[in-house]
PDB file of C-alpha atoms in Angstrom:
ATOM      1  CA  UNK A   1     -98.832-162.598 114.178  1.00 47.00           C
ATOM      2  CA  UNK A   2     -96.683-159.553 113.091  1.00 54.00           C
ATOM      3  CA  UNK A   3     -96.996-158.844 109.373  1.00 51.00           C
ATOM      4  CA  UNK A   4     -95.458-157.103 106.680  1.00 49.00           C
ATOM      5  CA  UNK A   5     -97.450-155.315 104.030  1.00 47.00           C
ATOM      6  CA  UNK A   6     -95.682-154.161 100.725  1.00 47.00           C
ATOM      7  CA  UNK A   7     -97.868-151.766  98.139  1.00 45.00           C
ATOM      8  CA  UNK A   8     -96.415-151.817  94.552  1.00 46.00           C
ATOM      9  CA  UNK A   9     -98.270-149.811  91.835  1.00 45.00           C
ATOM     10  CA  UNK A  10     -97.614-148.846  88.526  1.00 44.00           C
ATOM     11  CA  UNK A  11     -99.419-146.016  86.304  1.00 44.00           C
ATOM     12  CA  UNK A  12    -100.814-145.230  83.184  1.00 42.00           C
ATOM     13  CA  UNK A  13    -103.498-143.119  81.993  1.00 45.00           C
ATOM     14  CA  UNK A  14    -104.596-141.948  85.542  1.00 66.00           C
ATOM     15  CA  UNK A  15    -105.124-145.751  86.589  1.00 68.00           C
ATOM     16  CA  UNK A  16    -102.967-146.698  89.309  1.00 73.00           C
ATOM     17  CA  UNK A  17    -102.709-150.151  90.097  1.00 74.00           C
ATOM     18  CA  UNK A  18    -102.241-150.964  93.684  1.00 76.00           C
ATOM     19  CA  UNK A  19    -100.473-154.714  94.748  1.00 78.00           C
ATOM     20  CA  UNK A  20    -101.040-155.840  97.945  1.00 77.00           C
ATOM     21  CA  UNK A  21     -98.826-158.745  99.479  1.00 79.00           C
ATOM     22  CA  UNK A  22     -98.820-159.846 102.575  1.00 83.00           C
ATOM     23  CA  UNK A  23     -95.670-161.453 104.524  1.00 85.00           C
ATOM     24  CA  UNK A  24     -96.062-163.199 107.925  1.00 89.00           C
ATOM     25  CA  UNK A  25     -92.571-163.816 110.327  1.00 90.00           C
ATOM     26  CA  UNK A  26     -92.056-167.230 108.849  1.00 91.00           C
ATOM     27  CA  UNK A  27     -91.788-165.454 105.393  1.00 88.00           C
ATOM     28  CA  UNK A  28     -95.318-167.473 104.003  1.00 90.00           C
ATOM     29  CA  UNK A  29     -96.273-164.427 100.883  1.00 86.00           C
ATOM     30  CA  UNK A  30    -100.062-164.099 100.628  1.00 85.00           C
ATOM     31  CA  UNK A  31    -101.365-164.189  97.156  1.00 83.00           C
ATOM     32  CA  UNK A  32    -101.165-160.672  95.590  1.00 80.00           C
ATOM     33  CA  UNK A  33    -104.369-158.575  95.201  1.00 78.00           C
ATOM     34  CA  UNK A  34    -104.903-155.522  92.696  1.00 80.00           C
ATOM     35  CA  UNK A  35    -106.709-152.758  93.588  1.00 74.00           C
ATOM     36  CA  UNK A  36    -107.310-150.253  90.442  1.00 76.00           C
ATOM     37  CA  UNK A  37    -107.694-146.793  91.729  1.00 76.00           C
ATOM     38  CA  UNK A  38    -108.087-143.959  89.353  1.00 73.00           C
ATOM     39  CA  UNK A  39    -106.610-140.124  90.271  1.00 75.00           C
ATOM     40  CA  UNK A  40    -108.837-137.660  89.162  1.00 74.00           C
ATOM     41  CA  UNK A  41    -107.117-134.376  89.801  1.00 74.00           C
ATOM     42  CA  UNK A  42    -108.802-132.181  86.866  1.00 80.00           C
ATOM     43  CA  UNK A  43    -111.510-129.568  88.426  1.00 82.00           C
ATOM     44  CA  UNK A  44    -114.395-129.519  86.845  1.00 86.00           C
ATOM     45  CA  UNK A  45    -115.916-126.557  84.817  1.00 86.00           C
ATOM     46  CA  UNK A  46    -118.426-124.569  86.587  1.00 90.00           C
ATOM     47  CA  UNK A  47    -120.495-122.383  83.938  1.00 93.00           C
ATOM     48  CA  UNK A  48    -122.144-119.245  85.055  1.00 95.00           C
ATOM     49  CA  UNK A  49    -125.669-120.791  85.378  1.00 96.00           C
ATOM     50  CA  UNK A  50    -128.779-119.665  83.421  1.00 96.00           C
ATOM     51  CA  UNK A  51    -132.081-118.917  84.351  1.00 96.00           C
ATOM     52  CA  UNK A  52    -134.184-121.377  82.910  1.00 95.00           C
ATOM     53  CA  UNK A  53    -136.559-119.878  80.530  1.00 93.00           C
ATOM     54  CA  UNK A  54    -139.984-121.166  82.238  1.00 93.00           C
ATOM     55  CA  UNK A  55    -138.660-119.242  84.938  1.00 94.00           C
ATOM     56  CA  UNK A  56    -137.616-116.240  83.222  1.00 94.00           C
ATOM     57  CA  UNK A  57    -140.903-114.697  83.216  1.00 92.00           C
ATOM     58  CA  UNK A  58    -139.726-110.895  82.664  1.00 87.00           C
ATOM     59  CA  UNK A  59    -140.706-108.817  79.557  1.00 88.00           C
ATOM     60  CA  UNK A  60    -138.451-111.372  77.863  1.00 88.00           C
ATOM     61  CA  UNK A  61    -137.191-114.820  78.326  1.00 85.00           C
ATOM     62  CA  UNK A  62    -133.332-113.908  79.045  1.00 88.00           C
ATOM     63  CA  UNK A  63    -133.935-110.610  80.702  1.00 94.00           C
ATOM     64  CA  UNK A  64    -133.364-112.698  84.166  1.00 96.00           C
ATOM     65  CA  UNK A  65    -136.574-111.545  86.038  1.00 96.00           C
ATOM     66  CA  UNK A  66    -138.855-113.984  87.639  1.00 96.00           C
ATOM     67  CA  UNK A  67    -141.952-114.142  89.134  1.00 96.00           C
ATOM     68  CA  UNK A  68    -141.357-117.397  90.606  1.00 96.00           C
ATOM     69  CA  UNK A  69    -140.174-118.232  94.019  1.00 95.00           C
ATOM     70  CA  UNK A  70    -138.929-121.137  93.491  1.00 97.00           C
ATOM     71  CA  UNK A  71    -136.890-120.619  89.981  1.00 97.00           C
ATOM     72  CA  UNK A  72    -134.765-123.153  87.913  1.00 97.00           C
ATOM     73  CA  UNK A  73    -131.429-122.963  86.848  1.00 98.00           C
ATOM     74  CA  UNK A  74    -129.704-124.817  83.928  1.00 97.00           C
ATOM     75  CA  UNK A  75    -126.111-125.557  82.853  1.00 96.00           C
ATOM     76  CA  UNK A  76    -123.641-127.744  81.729  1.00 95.00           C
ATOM     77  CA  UNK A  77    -120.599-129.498  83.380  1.00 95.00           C
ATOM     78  CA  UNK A  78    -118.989-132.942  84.003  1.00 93.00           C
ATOM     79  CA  UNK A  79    -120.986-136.030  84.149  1.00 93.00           C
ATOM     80  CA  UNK A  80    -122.483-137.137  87.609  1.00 93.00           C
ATOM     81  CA  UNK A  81    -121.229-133.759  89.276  1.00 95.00           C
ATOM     82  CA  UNK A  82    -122.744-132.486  92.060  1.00 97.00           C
ATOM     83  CA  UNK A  83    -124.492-129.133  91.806  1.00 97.00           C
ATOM     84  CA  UNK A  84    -125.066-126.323  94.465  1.00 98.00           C
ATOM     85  CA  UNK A  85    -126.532-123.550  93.473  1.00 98.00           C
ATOM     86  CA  UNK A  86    -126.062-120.502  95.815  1.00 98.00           C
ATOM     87  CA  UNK A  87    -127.979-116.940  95.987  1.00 98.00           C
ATOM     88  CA  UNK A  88    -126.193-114.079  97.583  1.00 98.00           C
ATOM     89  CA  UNK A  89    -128.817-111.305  97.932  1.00 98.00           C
ATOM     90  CA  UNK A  90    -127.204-108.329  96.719  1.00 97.00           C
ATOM     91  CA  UNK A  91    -128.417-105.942  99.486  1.00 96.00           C
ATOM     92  CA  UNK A  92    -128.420-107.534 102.377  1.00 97.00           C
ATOM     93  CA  UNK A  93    -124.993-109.908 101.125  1.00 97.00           C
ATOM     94  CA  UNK A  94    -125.997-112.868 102.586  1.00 97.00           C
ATOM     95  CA  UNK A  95    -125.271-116.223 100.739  1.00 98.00           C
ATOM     96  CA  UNK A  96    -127.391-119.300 101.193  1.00 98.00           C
ATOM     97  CA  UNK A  97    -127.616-122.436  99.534  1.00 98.00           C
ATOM     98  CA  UNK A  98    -130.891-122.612  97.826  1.00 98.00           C
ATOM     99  CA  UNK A  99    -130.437-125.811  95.943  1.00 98.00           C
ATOM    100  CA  UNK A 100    -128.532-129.129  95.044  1.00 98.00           C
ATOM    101  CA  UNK A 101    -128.600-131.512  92.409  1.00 97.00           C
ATOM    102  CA  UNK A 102    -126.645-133.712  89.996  1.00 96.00           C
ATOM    103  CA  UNK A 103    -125.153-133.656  86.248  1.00 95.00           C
ATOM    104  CA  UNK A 104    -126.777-135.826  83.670  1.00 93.00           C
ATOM    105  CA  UNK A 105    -125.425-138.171  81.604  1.00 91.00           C
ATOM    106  CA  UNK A 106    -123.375-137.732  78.742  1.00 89.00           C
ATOM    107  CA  UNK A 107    -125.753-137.175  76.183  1.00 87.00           C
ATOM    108  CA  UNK A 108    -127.989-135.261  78.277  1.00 89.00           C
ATOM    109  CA  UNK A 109    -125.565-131.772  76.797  1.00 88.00           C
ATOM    110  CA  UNK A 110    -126.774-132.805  72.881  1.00 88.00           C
ATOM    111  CA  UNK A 111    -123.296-133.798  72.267  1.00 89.00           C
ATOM    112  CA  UNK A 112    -122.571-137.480  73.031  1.00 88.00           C
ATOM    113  CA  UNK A 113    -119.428-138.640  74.235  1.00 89.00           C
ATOM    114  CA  UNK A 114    -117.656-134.836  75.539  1.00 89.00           C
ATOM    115  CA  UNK A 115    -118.012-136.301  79.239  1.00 88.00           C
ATOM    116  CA  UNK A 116    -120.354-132.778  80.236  1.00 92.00           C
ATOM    117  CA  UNK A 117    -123.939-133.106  80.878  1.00 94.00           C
ATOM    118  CA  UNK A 118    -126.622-131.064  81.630  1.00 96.00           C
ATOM    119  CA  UNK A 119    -128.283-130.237  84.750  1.00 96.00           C
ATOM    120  CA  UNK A 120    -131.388-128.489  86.156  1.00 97.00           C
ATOM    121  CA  UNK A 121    -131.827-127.335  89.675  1.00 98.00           C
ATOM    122  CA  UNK A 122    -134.912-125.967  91.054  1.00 97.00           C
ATOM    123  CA  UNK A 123    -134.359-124.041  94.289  1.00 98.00           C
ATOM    124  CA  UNK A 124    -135.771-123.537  97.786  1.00 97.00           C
ATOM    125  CA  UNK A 125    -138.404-120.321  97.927  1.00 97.00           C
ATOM    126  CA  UNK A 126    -136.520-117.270  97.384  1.00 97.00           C
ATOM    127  CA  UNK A 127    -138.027-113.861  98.650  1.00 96.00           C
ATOM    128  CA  UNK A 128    -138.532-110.591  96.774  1.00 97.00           C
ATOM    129  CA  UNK A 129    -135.285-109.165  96.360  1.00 97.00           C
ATOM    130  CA  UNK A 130    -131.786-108.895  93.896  1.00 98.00           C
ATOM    131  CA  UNK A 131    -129.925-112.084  93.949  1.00 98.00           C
ATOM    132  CA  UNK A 132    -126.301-113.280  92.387  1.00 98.00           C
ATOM    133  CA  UNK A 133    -126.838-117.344  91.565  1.00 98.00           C
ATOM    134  CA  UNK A 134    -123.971-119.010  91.350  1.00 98.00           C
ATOM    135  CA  UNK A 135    -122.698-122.977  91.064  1.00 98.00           C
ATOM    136  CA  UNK A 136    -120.586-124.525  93.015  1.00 97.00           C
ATOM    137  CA  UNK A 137    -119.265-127.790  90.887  1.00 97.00           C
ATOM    138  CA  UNK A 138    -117.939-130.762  92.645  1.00 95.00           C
ATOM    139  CA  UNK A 139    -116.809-134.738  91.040  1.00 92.00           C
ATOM    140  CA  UNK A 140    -116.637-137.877  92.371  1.00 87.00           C
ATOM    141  CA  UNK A 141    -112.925-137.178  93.457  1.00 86.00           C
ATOM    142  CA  UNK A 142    -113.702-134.499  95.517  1.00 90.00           C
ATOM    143  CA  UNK A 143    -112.591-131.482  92.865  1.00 91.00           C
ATOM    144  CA  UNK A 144    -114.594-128.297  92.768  1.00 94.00           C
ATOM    145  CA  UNK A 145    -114.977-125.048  90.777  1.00 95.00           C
ATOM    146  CA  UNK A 146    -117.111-122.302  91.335  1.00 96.00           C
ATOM    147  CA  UNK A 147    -119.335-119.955  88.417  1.00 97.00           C
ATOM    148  CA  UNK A 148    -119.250-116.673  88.124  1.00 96.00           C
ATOM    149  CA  UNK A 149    -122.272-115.046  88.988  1.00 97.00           C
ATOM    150  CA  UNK A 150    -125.803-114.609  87.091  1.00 97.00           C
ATOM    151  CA  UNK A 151    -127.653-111.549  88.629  1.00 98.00           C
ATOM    152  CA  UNK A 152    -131.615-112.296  89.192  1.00 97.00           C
ATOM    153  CA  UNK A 153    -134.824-110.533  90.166  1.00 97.00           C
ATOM    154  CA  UNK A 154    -137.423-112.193  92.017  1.00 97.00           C
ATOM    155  CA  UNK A 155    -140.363-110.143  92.113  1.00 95.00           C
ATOM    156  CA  UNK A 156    -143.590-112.043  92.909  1.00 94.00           C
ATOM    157  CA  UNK A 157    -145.809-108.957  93.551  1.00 91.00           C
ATOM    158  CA  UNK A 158    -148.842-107.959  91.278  1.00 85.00           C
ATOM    159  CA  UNK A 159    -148.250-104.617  89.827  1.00 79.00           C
ATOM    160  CA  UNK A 160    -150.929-102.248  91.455  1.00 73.00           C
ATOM    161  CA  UNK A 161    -153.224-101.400  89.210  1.00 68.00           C
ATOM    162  CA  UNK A 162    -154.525 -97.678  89.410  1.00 64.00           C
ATOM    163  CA  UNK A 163    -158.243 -97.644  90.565  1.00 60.00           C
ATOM    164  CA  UNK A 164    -160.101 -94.695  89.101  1.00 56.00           C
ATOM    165  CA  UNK A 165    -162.925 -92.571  90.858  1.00 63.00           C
ATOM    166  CA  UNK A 166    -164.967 -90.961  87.934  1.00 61.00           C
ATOM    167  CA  UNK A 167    -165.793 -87.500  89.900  1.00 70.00           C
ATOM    168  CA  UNK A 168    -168.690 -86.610  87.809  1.00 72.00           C
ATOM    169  CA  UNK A 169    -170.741 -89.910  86.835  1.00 71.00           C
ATOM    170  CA  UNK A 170    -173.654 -88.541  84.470  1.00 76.00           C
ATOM    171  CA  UNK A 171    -174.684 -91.964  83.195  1.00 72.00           C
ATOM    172  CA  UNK A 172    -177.868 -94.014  84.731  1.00 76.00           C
ATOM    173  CA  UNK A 173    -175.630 -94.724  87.773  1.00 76.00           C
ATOM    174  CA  UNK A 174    -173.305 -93.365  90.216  1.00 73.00           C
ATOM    175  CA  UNK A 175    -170.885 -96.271  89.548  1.00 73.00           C
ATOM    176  CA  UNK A 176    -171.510 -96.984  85.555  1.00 72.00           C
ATOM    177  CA  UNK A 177    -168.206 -95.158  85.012  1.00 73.00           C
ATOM    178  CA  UNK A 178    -170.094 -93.122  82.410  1.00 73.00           C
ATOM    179  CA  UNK A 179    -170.205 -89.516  82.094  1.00 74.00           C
ATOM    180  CA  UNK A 180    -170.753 -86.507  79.704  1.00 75.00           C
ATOM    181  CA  UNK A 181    -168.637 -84.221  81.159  1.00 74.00           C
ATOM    182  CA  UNK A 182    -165.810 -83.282  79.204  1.00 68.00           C
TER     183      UNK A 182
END
């Protein structure tokens, strides 16, 4: 049977309420149903990330130089986001994504009730090289934003360490690394 379907909705504060009615040849009117449906059309903040500072392992904790291949990153944006973090390595240009994850809850930022969270994101293994991190932010309604950049180095090689030949050993050894020669 052939039926005719009417929507009525009426908004307020980014709730739209959707009527459904349903009307049959013989003009028999269903009983309406509401759907609530709420438009989300602000774009979430995407904060250059940070290097988290068990990862920064550099000469100092914000100097953004790691050791690690597999560092974490840290920032703040809306609640129940999803995260991508992305590393473009700076010589070769090539952008991957390294690693994905999701905004806490409300309190998780220290401030309760601003609707931004935290998040941390550890990535996939990264090799020895210069590398621009950045976020890629995206809500439940399908909004993104993207960071600006946060430059990195990942440098997971020992330094080499000189080794020293003593030319002119006078202690009880050859290889006592003793001498008395000026």
């Amino acid at each position: 049977m052939p039926c005719t379907t009417r929507f009525r909705s009426t908004v307020w504060g980014g709730v739209r309420n959707l009527k459904l009615e349903v009307e049959d040849r013989a003009g028999n009117i269903s009983h309406d149903f509401l759907l609530p449906i709420i438009i989300d059309t602000s774009v979430p903040v995407a904060n250059t990330p940070d290097l988290l500072e068990s990862s920064d392992s550099g000469m100092t904790n914000d100097d953004n130089v790691t050791n690690k291949m597999r560092p974490a990153f840290t920032g703040v944006s809306e609640v129940n986001a999803i995260v991508r973090v992305f590393a473009t390595d700076v010589n070769t240009g090539t952008t991957q994504l390294v690693g994905e994850g999701v905004v806490g809850t409300d309190n998780s930022d220290g401030v309760p009730n601003n609707g931004q969270g935290r998040y941390e994101v550890t990535v996939e293994p990264l090799d020895d090289a210069v590398y621009d991190i950045f976020v890629q932010i995206e809500d439940w309604a399908g909004n993104q934003d993207e960071s600006g950049n946060l430059r990195i180095v990942v440098d997971t090689v020992a330094p080499n360490t000189p080794y020293l030949d003593l030319l002119d050993d006078t202690g009880h050894s050859t290889t006592d690394n003793i001498t008395s020669d000026n």
